[in-house]
Structures are given as C-alpha cells and as structure tokens.
XYZ file of C-alpha atoms in Angstrom:
516
model
C 68.774 -9.942 -106.217
C 66.480 -6.939 -106.080
C 64.078 -8.760 -103.747
C 66.910 -9.287 -101.240
C 67.673 -5.566 -101.320
C 63.962 -4.841 -100.748
C 63.848 -7.174 -97.746
C 66.994 -5.616 -96.272
C 65.522 -2.152 -96.809
C 62.234 -3.158 -95.148
C 64.034 -4.726 -92.179
C 66.208 -1.641 -91.735
C 63.149 0.634 -91.982
C 61.253 -1.407 -89.397
C 64.332 -1.419 -87.179
C 64.617 2.372 -87.393
C 60.894 2.791 -86.644
C 61.175 0.497 -83.605
C 64.327 2.248 -82.422
C 62.661 5.648 -82.788
C 59.540 4.452 -80.956
C 61.633 3.118 -78.082
C 63.713 6.302 -77.937
C 60.520 8.343 -77.819
C 58.916 6.094 -75.166
C 61.938 5.813 -72.911
C 63.544 9.240 -73.259
C 62.118 11.955 -75.537
C 58.530 11.814 -74.294
C 59.400 11.753 -70.556
C 61.770 14.711 -71.031
C 59.081 16.647 -72.922
C 56.567 16.021 -70.120
C 59.141 17.087 -67.547
C 59.693 20.380 -69.397
C 55.948 21.074 -69.572
C 55.530 20.440 -65.829
C 58.481 22.620 -64.827
C 57.160 25.492 -66.969
C 54.086 25.527 -64.718
C 56.038 25.784 -61.484
C 56.017 22.090 -60.582
C 59.222 20.669 -59.132
C 60.800 17.225 -58.933
C 63.847 15.178 -59.781
C 65.099 15.080 -63.357
C 63.945 12.037 -65.284
C 66.281 9.053 -64.991
C 66.292 6.562 -67.826
C 63.702 3.785 -67.592
C 63.239 3.591 -63.787
C 62.746 7.234 -62.790
C 62.501 7.444 -58.979
C 61.419 3.823 -58.444
C 64.888 2.682 -57.335
C 65.079 5.373 -54.648
C 61.470 4.710 -53.576
C 62.221 1.014 -53.101
C 65.453 1.720 -51.232
C 63.849 4.149 -48.761
C 60.820 1.927 -48.163
C 63.040 -1.130 -47.612
C 65.155 0.816 -45.136
C 62.059 2.085 -43.316
C 60.627 -1.430 -43.043
C 63.897 -2.775 -41.627
C 63.319 -1.145 -38.236
C 60.283 -0.341 -36.074
C 59.212 3.162 -35.080
C 58.299 4.741 -31.765
C 54.736 4.261 -30.556
C 53.220 7.209 -32.384
C 50.448 7.858 -34.911
C 52.747 10.039 -36.999
C 53.313 7.137 -39.393
C 54.192 8.924 -42.653
C 58.001 8.737 -42.175
C 57.793 4.937 -42.055
C 54.967 4.288 -44.508
C 55.729 6.835 -47.259
C 59.293 8.055 -46.651
C 60.083 8.962 -50.259
C 56.917 10.974 -50.810
C 57.537 12.820 -47.546
C 61.082 13.630 -48.673
C 59.842 14.784 -52.066
C 57.286 17.180 -50.582
C 59.861 18.490 -48.107
C 62.466 19.198 -50.824
C 60.252 20.281 -53.723
C 57.226 21.657 -51.875
C 53.563 20.821 -52.297
C 53.656 21.552 -56.038
C 55.806 18.589 -56.972
C 56.013 15.403 -59.011
C 57.809 12.059 -58.832
C 58.711 9.517 -61.511
C 57.176 6.049 -61.690
C 59.303 4.572 -64.429
C 58.816 6.697 -67.548
C 55.668 8.425 -66.243
C 55.628 11.562 -64.064
C 53.095 11.581 -61.222
C 51.920 15.009 -60.032
C 51.166 15.132 -56.297
C 47.968 17.017 -55.474
C 47.648 18.303 -51.906
C 44.931 20.956 -52.268
C 41.446 19.683 -51.298
C 39.726 21.736 -54.032
C 41.838 20.176 -56.783
C 41.326 16.719 -55.302
C 37.548 17.232 -55.292
C 37.680 18.249 -58.975
C 39.726 15.182 -59.933
C 37.367 12.799 -58.112
C 34.270 14.412 -59.623
C 35.524 14.655 -63.222
C 35.826 10.931 -63.851
C 35.929 11.210 -67.653
C 38.824 13.680 -67.602
C 40.679 11.832 -64.840
C 40.060 8.087 -65.372
C 41.386 5.625 -62.842
C 44.968 4.456 -63.426
C 44.955 0.712 -64.051
C 48.195 -1.239 -64.106
C 47.976 -4.553 -65.907
C 49.564 -6.461 -63.024
C 47.080 -5.130 -60.425
C 44.101 -6.353 -62.476
C 44.825 -9.868 -61.212
C 43.798 -8.710 -57.732
C 41.600 -5.629 -58.227
C 39.057 -6.136 -60.981
C 35.453 -5.404 -61.893
C 33.831 -2.080 -61.042
C 37.057 -0.710 -59.552
C 38.881 -0.698 -62.885
C 36.147 -0.140 -65.487
C 35.755 3.184 -67.258
C 33.058 4.994 -69.219
C 29.863 3.219 -70.235
C 31.013 -0.148 -68.895
C 31.588 1.362 -65.471
C 28.153 3.055 -65.564
C 26.468 -0.210 -66.521
C 28.207 -2.261 -63.825
C 27.550 0.378 -61.155
C 23.857 0.384 -62.088
C 23.612 -3.417 -61.915
C 25.600 -3.803 -58.692
C 24.057 -0.902 -56.724
C 20.931 -2.846 -55.599
C 23.145 -5.314 -53.723
C 24.417 -2.485 -51.484
C 21.149 -0.674 -50.754
C 20.615 -0.302 -47.024
C 17.549 -2.574 -47.012
C 19.688 -5.345 -48.544
C 22.497 -4.752 -46.047
C 19.915 -5.036 -43.276
C 19.090 -8.543 -44.501
C 22.801 -9.434 -44.362
C 23.275 -8.269 -40.754
C 22.543 -11.746 -39.295
C 25.440 -13.112 -41.370
C 27.735 -10.486 -39.850
C 26.501 -11.567 -36.420
C 27.276 -15.270 -37.056
C 30.834 -14.471 -38.182
C 31.425 -12.131 -35.212
C 29.925 -14.624 -32.767
C 32.344 -17.296 -34.033
C 35.240 -14.919 -33.318
C 33.975 -14.198 -29.801
C 33.630 -17.946 -29.084
C 37.168 -18.665 -30.289
C 38.625 -15.882 -28.166
C 36.679 -17.063 -25.115
C 38.138 -20.556 -25.565
C 41.650 -19.032 -25.524
C 41.130 -17.257 -22.191
C 43.293 -18.761 -19.437
C 42.287 -19.380 -15.823
C 43.175 -15.786 -14.855
C 40.579 -14.489 -17.336
C 43.026 -13.134 -19.938
C 45.215 -14.130 -22.863
C 47.612 -12.519 -25.355
C 46.870 -12.863 -29.060
C 47.931 -11.393 -32.370
C 44.559 -10.036 -33.480
C 45.464 -9.756 -37.186
C 44.829 -13.401 -38.251
C 41.625 -13.541 -36.193
C 40.200 -10.365 -37.715
C 41.237 -11.424 -41.230
C 39.401 -14.711 -40.687
C 36.392 -12.803 -39.369
C 36.090 -10.549 -42.417
C 36.826 -13.335 -44.891
C 34.130 -15.453 -43.227
C 31.716 -12.495 -43.297
C 32.290 -11.699 -46.983
C 32.046 -15.415 -47.814
C 28.657 -15.657 -46.077
C 27.244 -12.369 -47.377
C 28.557 -12.787 -50.926
C 27.883 -16.493 -51.456
C 25.398 -17.526 -48.771
C 25.263 -21.323 -48.569
C 28.458 -21.590 -50.636
C 30.584 -19.708 -48.114
C 32.891 -22.676 -47.416
C 33.867 -22.663 -51.098
C 34.216 -18.896 -50.802
C 36.761 -19.221 -48.000
C 39.042 -21.198 -50.335
C 38.865 -18.289 -52.772
C 39.923 -15.926 -49.994
C 43.014 -18.050 -49.281
C 43.987 -17.921 -52.953
C 43.355 -14.161 -53.128
C 45.621 -13.653 -50.121
C 48.392 -15.681 -51.759
C 47.954 -13.681 -54.961
C 48.227 -10.404 -53.042
C 51.490 -11.504 -51.416
C 52.980 -12.394 -54.799
C 51.795 -9.103 -56.251
C 53.674 -7.108 -53.605
C 56.858 -8.932 -54.589
C 56.715 -7.689 -58.168
C 54.615 -4.504 -58.165
C 57.532 -2.056 -58.204
C 58.887 -3.530 -61.455
C 55.534 -3.201 -63.201
C 56.330 0.418 -64.129
C 59.073 -0.751 -66.500
C 57.696 -0.793 -70.084
C 56.969 -4.301 -71.456
C 58.090 -5.947 -68.191
C 54.690 -7.585 -67.719
C 55.273 -9.618 -70.870
C 58.419 -11.264 -69.497
C 57.486 -14.887 -68.556
C 58.920 -14.908 -65.008
C 58.167 -17.535 -62.341
C 56.152 -14.926 -60.411
C 54.000 -14.113 -63.430
C 53.302 -17.769 -64.147
C 52.418 -18.451 -60.506
C 50.085 -15.435 -60.323
C 48.326 -16.425 -63.536
C 47.861 -19.998 -62.246
C 46.290 -18.755 -59.004
C 44.044 -16.366 -60.906
C 42.905 -19.248 -63.124
C 42.058 -21.333 -60.027
C 40.088 -18.449 -58.483
C 38.118 -17.884 -61.670
C 37.337 -21.589 -61.968
C 36.010 -21.767 -58.392
C 33.921 -18.644 -58.883
C 32.419 -19.913 -62.131
C 31.305 -23.101 -60.368
C 29.595 -21.089 -57.615
C 27.959 -18.710 -60.120
C 26.660 -21.540 -62.305
C 25.165 -23.306 -59.261
C 23.536 -20.063 -58.135
C 22.096 -19.425 -61.601
C 20.367 -22.821 -61.436
C 19.137 -22.208 -57.887
C 17.641 -18.842 -58.823
C 15.360 -20.586 -61.315
C 13.610 -22.441 -58.482
C 10.795 -20.747 -56.598
C 12.145 -21.812 -53.210
C 15.414 -19.869 -53.403
C 15.609 -16.832 -51.087
C 17.665 -13.983 -52.487
C 19.666 -12.626 -49.546
C 23.344 -12.626 -50.546
C 25.384 -10.317 -52.783
C 25.811 -12.819 -55.610
C 22.097 -13.629 -55.843
C 21.105 -9.954 -55.798
C 23.746 -9.187 -58.429
C 22.561 -12.004 -60.710
C 18.905 -10.999 -60.326
C 19.751 -7.367 -61.101
C 21.745 -8.509 -64.126
C 18.803 -10.585 -65.424
C 16.519 -7.531 -65.154
C 19.040 -5.395 -67.034
C 19.166 -7.952 -69.858
C 15.379 -8.355 -70.012
C 14.738 -4.612 -70.090
C 17.242 -4.201 -72.935
C 16.497 -7.359 -74.896
C 17.348 -5.725 -78.230
C 20.829 -4.707 -77.099
C 23.205 -7.654 -76.906
C 25.784 -5.545 -75.087
C 23.604 -4.877 -72.050
C 24.049 -6.907 -68.899
C 27.142 -8.666 -67.595
C 28.844 -11.697 -69.054
C 29.950 -14.619 -66.889
C 33.500 -13.208 -66.926
C 32.150 -9.833 -65.773
C 30.356 -11.456 -62.822
C 33.535 -13.356 -61.913
C 35.474 -10.069 -61.852
C 32.905 -8.443 -59.577
C 33.036 -11.420 -57.194
C 36.824 -11.104 -57.031
C 36.376 -7.443 -56.134
C 33.849 -8.362 -53.395
C 36.624 -10.382 -51.806
C 39.426 -7.869 -51.999
C 37.436 -4.774 -51.058
C 35.076 -6.503 -48.631
C 37.682 -8.429 -46.693
C 40.969 -6.561 -46.870
C 39.843 -3.029 -46.037
C 37.472 -3.992 -43.204
C 39.989 -6.270 -41.514
C 42.676 -3.557 -41.345
C 40.084 -1.045 -40.121
C 39.253 -3.399 -37.239
C 42.918 -4.097 -36.503
C 43.829 -0.407 -36.210
C 40.653 0.309 -34.226
C 41.551 -2.267 -31.580
C 45.151 -1.045 -31.632
C 44.133 2.554 -30.928
C 41.490 1.667 -28.322
C 44.155 -0.427 -26.566
C 46.311 2.683 -26.259
C 43.463 4.999 -25.308
C 41.477 3.150 -22.595
C 39.293 6.198 -21.890
C 37.904 6.036 -25.442
C 37.562 2.263 -25.171
C 35.490 2.734 -22.028
C 33.340 5.480 -23.610
C 32.643 3.196 -26.570
C 31.774 0.264 -24.277
C 29.414 2.380 -22.194
C 27.592 3.458 -25.358
C 27.369 -0.134 -26.609
C 26.042 -1.424 -23.269
C 23.583 1.450 -22.995
C 22.116 0.695 -26.434
C 22.371 -3.111 -26.543
C 23.254 -4.358 -23.074
C 24.344 -7.960 -23.660
C 21.773 -8.502 -26.397
C 22.365 -9.285 -30.046
C 23.094 -6.071 -32.017
C 20.493 -5.191 -34.640
C 20.887 -3.156 -37.833
C 18.848 -0.087 -36.854
C 20.523 0.344 -33.476
C 23.999 -0.062 -35.000
C 23.312 3.130 -36.950
C 22.626 4.931 -33.645
C 26.182 4.365 -32.364
C 27.608 7.878 -32.246
C 30.836 7.372 -30.261
C 31.768 4.142 -32.075
C 31.200 5.924 -35.408
C 33.403 8.846 -34.316
C 36.136 6.366 -33.383
C 35.920 4.514 -36.705
C 36.192 7.777 -38.647
C 39.234 8.826 -36.644
C 40.870 5.429 -37.251
C 40.196 5.824 -40.991
C 41.774 9.270 -40.819
C 44.968 8.217 -39.049
C 45.303 4.740 -40.615
C 43.439 4.776 -43.967
C 43.454 1.305 -45.592
C 44.485 2.812 -48.955
C 47.328 5.347 -48.829
C 46.441 7.206 -52.019
C 44.641 7.180 -55.359
C 46.145 7.699 -58.801
C 44.325 9.004 -61.843
C 45.438 8.955 -65.465
C 45.437 11.848 -67.934
C 44.731 10.657 -71.460
C 44.397 14.101 -73.069
C 45.496 17.573 -71.998
C 43.298 18.829 -69.173
C 42.980 22.050 -67.171
C 42.914 21.763 -63.385
C 42.479 25.230 -61.888
C 45.837 26.957 -62.611
C 47.481 23.850 -64.132
C 47.443 22.504 -67.675
C 48.281 18.830 -67.273
C 49.477 17.109 -70.472
C 48.406 13.679 -71.671
C 50.721 10.964 -70.376
C 50.942 12.358 -66.834
C 49.325 10.834 -63.725
C 47.964 12.702 -60.731
C 48.251 11.241 -57.232
C 45.850 12.007 -54.388
C 47.817 11.240 -51.181
C 45.053 10.243 -48.761
C 47.398 9.649 -45.820
C 49.130 13.031 -46.258
C 45.837 14.944 -46.453
C 44.529 13.101 -43.377
C 47.645 14.071 -41.383
C 47.993 17.674 -42.618
C 48.147 20.112 -39.669
C 47.028 22.991 -41.907
C 43.782 21.131 -42.583
C 43.170 19.386 -39.244
C 44.926 21.568 -36.657
C 47.956 21.073 -34.446
C 46.647 17.719 -33.180
C 46.377 16.256 -36.709
C 48.800 13.444 -35.875
C 47.022 12.535 -32.641
C 44.027 10.277 -31.947
C 41.065 12.515 -31.184
C 37.651 11.111 -32.232
C 36.008 14.186 -30.716
C 36.803 16.059 -33.947
C 34.025 14.012 -35.631
C 31.424 14.678 -32.921
C 29.395 16.862 -35.305
C 29.999 14.810 -38.420
C 32.475 14.780 -41.276
C 31.495 18.135 -42.817
C 32.095 19.996 -39.557
C 35.373 18.157 -38.921
C 36.720 19.057 -42.371
C 35.193 22.555 -42.609
C 33.467 21.258 -45.771
C 36.841 20.794 -47.512
C 37.713 17.540 -49.283
C 40.357 16.493 -46.761
C 38.818 13.190 -45.594
C 38.276 10.528 -48.245
C 39.207 7.030 -47.012
C 36.645 5.531 -49.428
C 37.517 7.823 -52.337
C 34.960 10.353 -53.520
C 32.846 11.653 -56.354
C 30.805 9.301 -58.579
C 33.375 6.511 -58.071
C 33.196 6.545 -54.264
C 33.472 3.013 -52.896
C 30.113 1.306 -53.371
C 30.775 -0.909 -50.336
C 31.524 1.768 -47.723
C 28.238 1.193 -45.838
C 28.832 -2.560 -45.972
C 32.288 -2.098 -44.419
C 31.141 0.313 -41.702
C 28.150 -1.814 -40.665
C 30.371 -4.897 -40.403
C 32.972 -2.932 -38.407
C 30.276 -1.609 -36.033
C 28.892 -5.105 -35.498
C 32.358 -6.518 -34.783
C 33.420 -3.731 -32.407
C 30.052 -3.816 -30.602
C 30.372 -7.539 -29.858
C 34.050 -7.310 -28.896
C 33.298 -4.436 -26.500
C 30.371 -6.394 -25.018
C 32.610 -9.341 -24.121
C 36.193 -8.125 -23.626
C 38.430 -5.351 -22.432
C 41.837 -5.177 -24.102
C 45.212 -3.486 -23.871
C 48.375 -3.380 -25.978
C 50.919 -6.062 -25.140
C 54.478 -5.051 -24.188
C 55.630 -7.400 -26.971
C 53.991 -5.243 -29.676
C 56.360 -3.749 -32.281
C 54.959 -0.638 -33.956
C 55.596 -1.171 -37.674
C 52.771 0.117 -39.917
C 53.574 -0.791 -43.502
C 52.063 -0.524 -46.965
C 51.304 -4.079 -48.142
C 48.461 -3.665 -50.674
C 46.664 -1.973 -47.764
C 48.089 -0.294 -44.645
C 48.903 -3.180 -42.304
C 51.003 -3.843 -39.191
C 54.170 -5.489 -40.455
C 54.661 -7.640 -37.351
C 51.047 -8.061 -36.273
C 49.280 -6.471 -33.297
C 49.681 -8.295 -29.994
C 46.797 -7.539 -27.642
C 45.999 -8.743 -24.120
C 42.264 -9.429 -23.921
C 40.281 -9.926 -20.716
C 36.852 -11.472 -20.388
C 34.333 -9.046 -18.934
C 32.288 -10.194 -15.977
C 28.593 -10.490 -16.795
C-alpha cells in the first residue's frame, strides 16, 4: 500500500503547488506590485481580485456609448471616460488595473519618448486574442522584429509608393463615380460616408498589396472586418488569466475565420511565387516587393537557415497590411470629411489649394507632396481624432524611467488621445479644430516635445505612415475636385473606440456636385 500513499502524497504536493501558484498569480503578486508603485508616489484604486478595474471600465464605456454627445471635438469624456476619471481623481501619476496587471499611465512627453525609443526595455504588449487581427511586424520583438522590418522596408520606400499611386487613383476614381451616380436632379444627395470610405481603402489596399489578385483580396478584407467585430465582443475578458483557453463559441468562430483568411492568403502567395519566376512579371505591389526582398535576404544568408521569412511569416505580414492599411486610413478620411463639413472655410481653403495645383487633372505623386494646407488639415484630424487611442508597453524586468523604478510585471500606457488634447501642451484651443497650428510643421507645433504621435514613434514607428498619408491626400484631393459637402442634420455625434476610433452611428454628409 506504500505506492498508494506515494501517489496521494504526490497529488497533494502538486495540488499545493498549483494552489500556491494561483494564489501568487491572482493575489500576492498584484498586491506586491501595487505596494511598489504606491511607494513611488503613483496612485490608483486598490487591486480587486481577478478583474481589477475592468468591470468599472466596461460599465462606464457602455454607459457613454448609450447616448450621443454634443457636437464638439472634446471627445475624451465619451471615448475614454474611465481613464479621464482616473486622471482626475488620482492625478497624472496614476495607474489602473487590467485584470491582475497594473498599467501605469504616462502623460509626460519626455517619458513617452524614452519608452518609444527603448524598445528592448519596453517591448510591445501583445495579448494572445489580438494576434488574430494584428500580426506580423506589429507584434514581433527583438531579432525577429529587426529581420522583418529590414525585409519589409523596401516595399514602403517612397519610390515604390510612387509606383502604387495609379492604384490609389483607380480606387478613388471608382468612389467618385459611385457618388456621382447617387446625385439627384438637384445636384446633391445625403450619404453615410463610412461604408464608402471603408470600401475605398479596402479596394486600395487590395490593389496595392495584391495587384491582379485584388478581387481575392477584397474577400480577405470582409473576413478581417468580421473578425474585428467578434474581437470587440470578447476583448475585455481577455485580461482574465487562462480565459483564452476556454473553448467558447466566440473563440471557435474567430479561429475558423482566421483559418479561412490564412488559407486565402496562402493561395495568393503561392500564385505570386510562381509568377515571380517568370521574366514577364512586373513587380509593383506590396506582396511582390516583399517576396523579392525576402528572396534576397535568404540568398545573402544562405548558410543561415533562420534568415528570411517562412510562408506563415508572409501570411502574418499580409494580414497586417490589411488591418493597418485599411482600417486606419478609412477612419482618417471619415473624420477629415466630418471636420471639413463643420468648418467650410477650411474646406474651401483646401479646395482652392487642390485646384491651384491640379485643376481638374489627375493628381500625381510629386504634386501630392506639395499640398501644404491639406497636410495641415490631415495632421490636425490625426491630433483630434487619432485612429489608435493609446499604446501599451510591457515591462519584463525592472527598469528605470527617469524618477521611476518600474517593476517587472507592470505595463505602461501612452495615452495618445489625452496627449493630443492636453491644453498644457497645445494651448487653450487644444480641443478645437485649428490646422493653422501645423503651418510650420510638426516640430514647431509641438515645441519639439513628443506630444504628437498618431503613428507611434521611435524605431517601431508605423512603417506604413507615408502609405496612409499619400492615399489620404489622393482621396481628399479627388473629393475636393468634384464635390462640396456639409454635415447632415441627421448626424448623431458618437465617436467610439471600436478597434480604432470610429463614429458609432456613421457620418451622414450632404454632398453636392461642383460645376465644372
């Protein structure tokens, strides 16, 4: 019977070890981190078992989304009500709880610059559930990130983007034609611009990423959109330890969609690999440039089997092309038209510049970069309505950040929206639309402080920012050439965080065909 006693002893020992590990994970460790943060003058709520502040965050955001707000660009109370409350109660040196993990809020530009520049000390926070939507370069760390950045960079050089400009034009021209068909006999019509601009940017990324395969690419976009909607349903629970391993209906559905996306992408990639081997193929889309760059990387490092990207790596980068290339540009265009509808004087100034440079001719790459007023407007839109509300960074080992010693296990959060709306950094008109502040460039507008970072910053700054801005300039140039527009009385002002910052109930605009 001794063997039975041994088994019982082993089971009890394992049980005690598991119980201790869970106690440490769910209570002792969070309380220790809380003590360390408070000793350094940081303030926040006391840790609450398992969920932290997530319940209150969800409750306040749900309440905020249940009703519209007045027509104002002071959107923080509706978009980030809990964070606003936290900073008001606890001050700028504060933290909040995402499940068992404390998140320190950084509001000083100097500290934010340090975090964005020190990518090894402050690696990107990656939640398992978000990897289904945001993959590739955006989530890699260390040597893998360096390798992927090196391979992908050629696809986003300005000379390559210049080659892609005709694809932007085709997508924008399709939008203009569709809107012209909708114009009634009085020369106007009312439309919700959100679906149209989403279709525009999905069509543009499909053409520029996959060239002749863009129709297949559009199917991928539809699946990505469905995946994003499912993700928003479950994201708040992802902070609960081990929750991702629970086989819920949502998890199964998301995994099925991801499998379909990967299958479609692999088909496109395999076809492109074959096409690249023929002498006739012209390399002028993101996928082709990426594959060619990858082949060079492998050839130059033939003795290292770990160099270059695998097929799965390329699939992940293509998924990222879709999310970053479509989602962020579409919301930038939506909020740009929204603001120009409310400020007709700026709409007219932008149109006069466009007509002076292009007249009614097709916009070209070089001249797009000469648009000063349109660029000022786009920067101001990105300041007031940044597509991404904030960035989080992980701390894997104790790190010093100016006067703070941040312990391993903590996150830091860089609240883009709050910095962009801070009156101490931008002046008394920080919550008002004033593109003039960018008339002498970003450095002058920010007094060289790191208070404007819609595309992130440091070595990990968004590789596609020029791609997005060129596409946005092309779209706005052609819209301004053909239409004037104003906000419809039916519009309900409801900015909301849904993966990116989007209008909850769309943006209803009255467009009018310009006389030529």
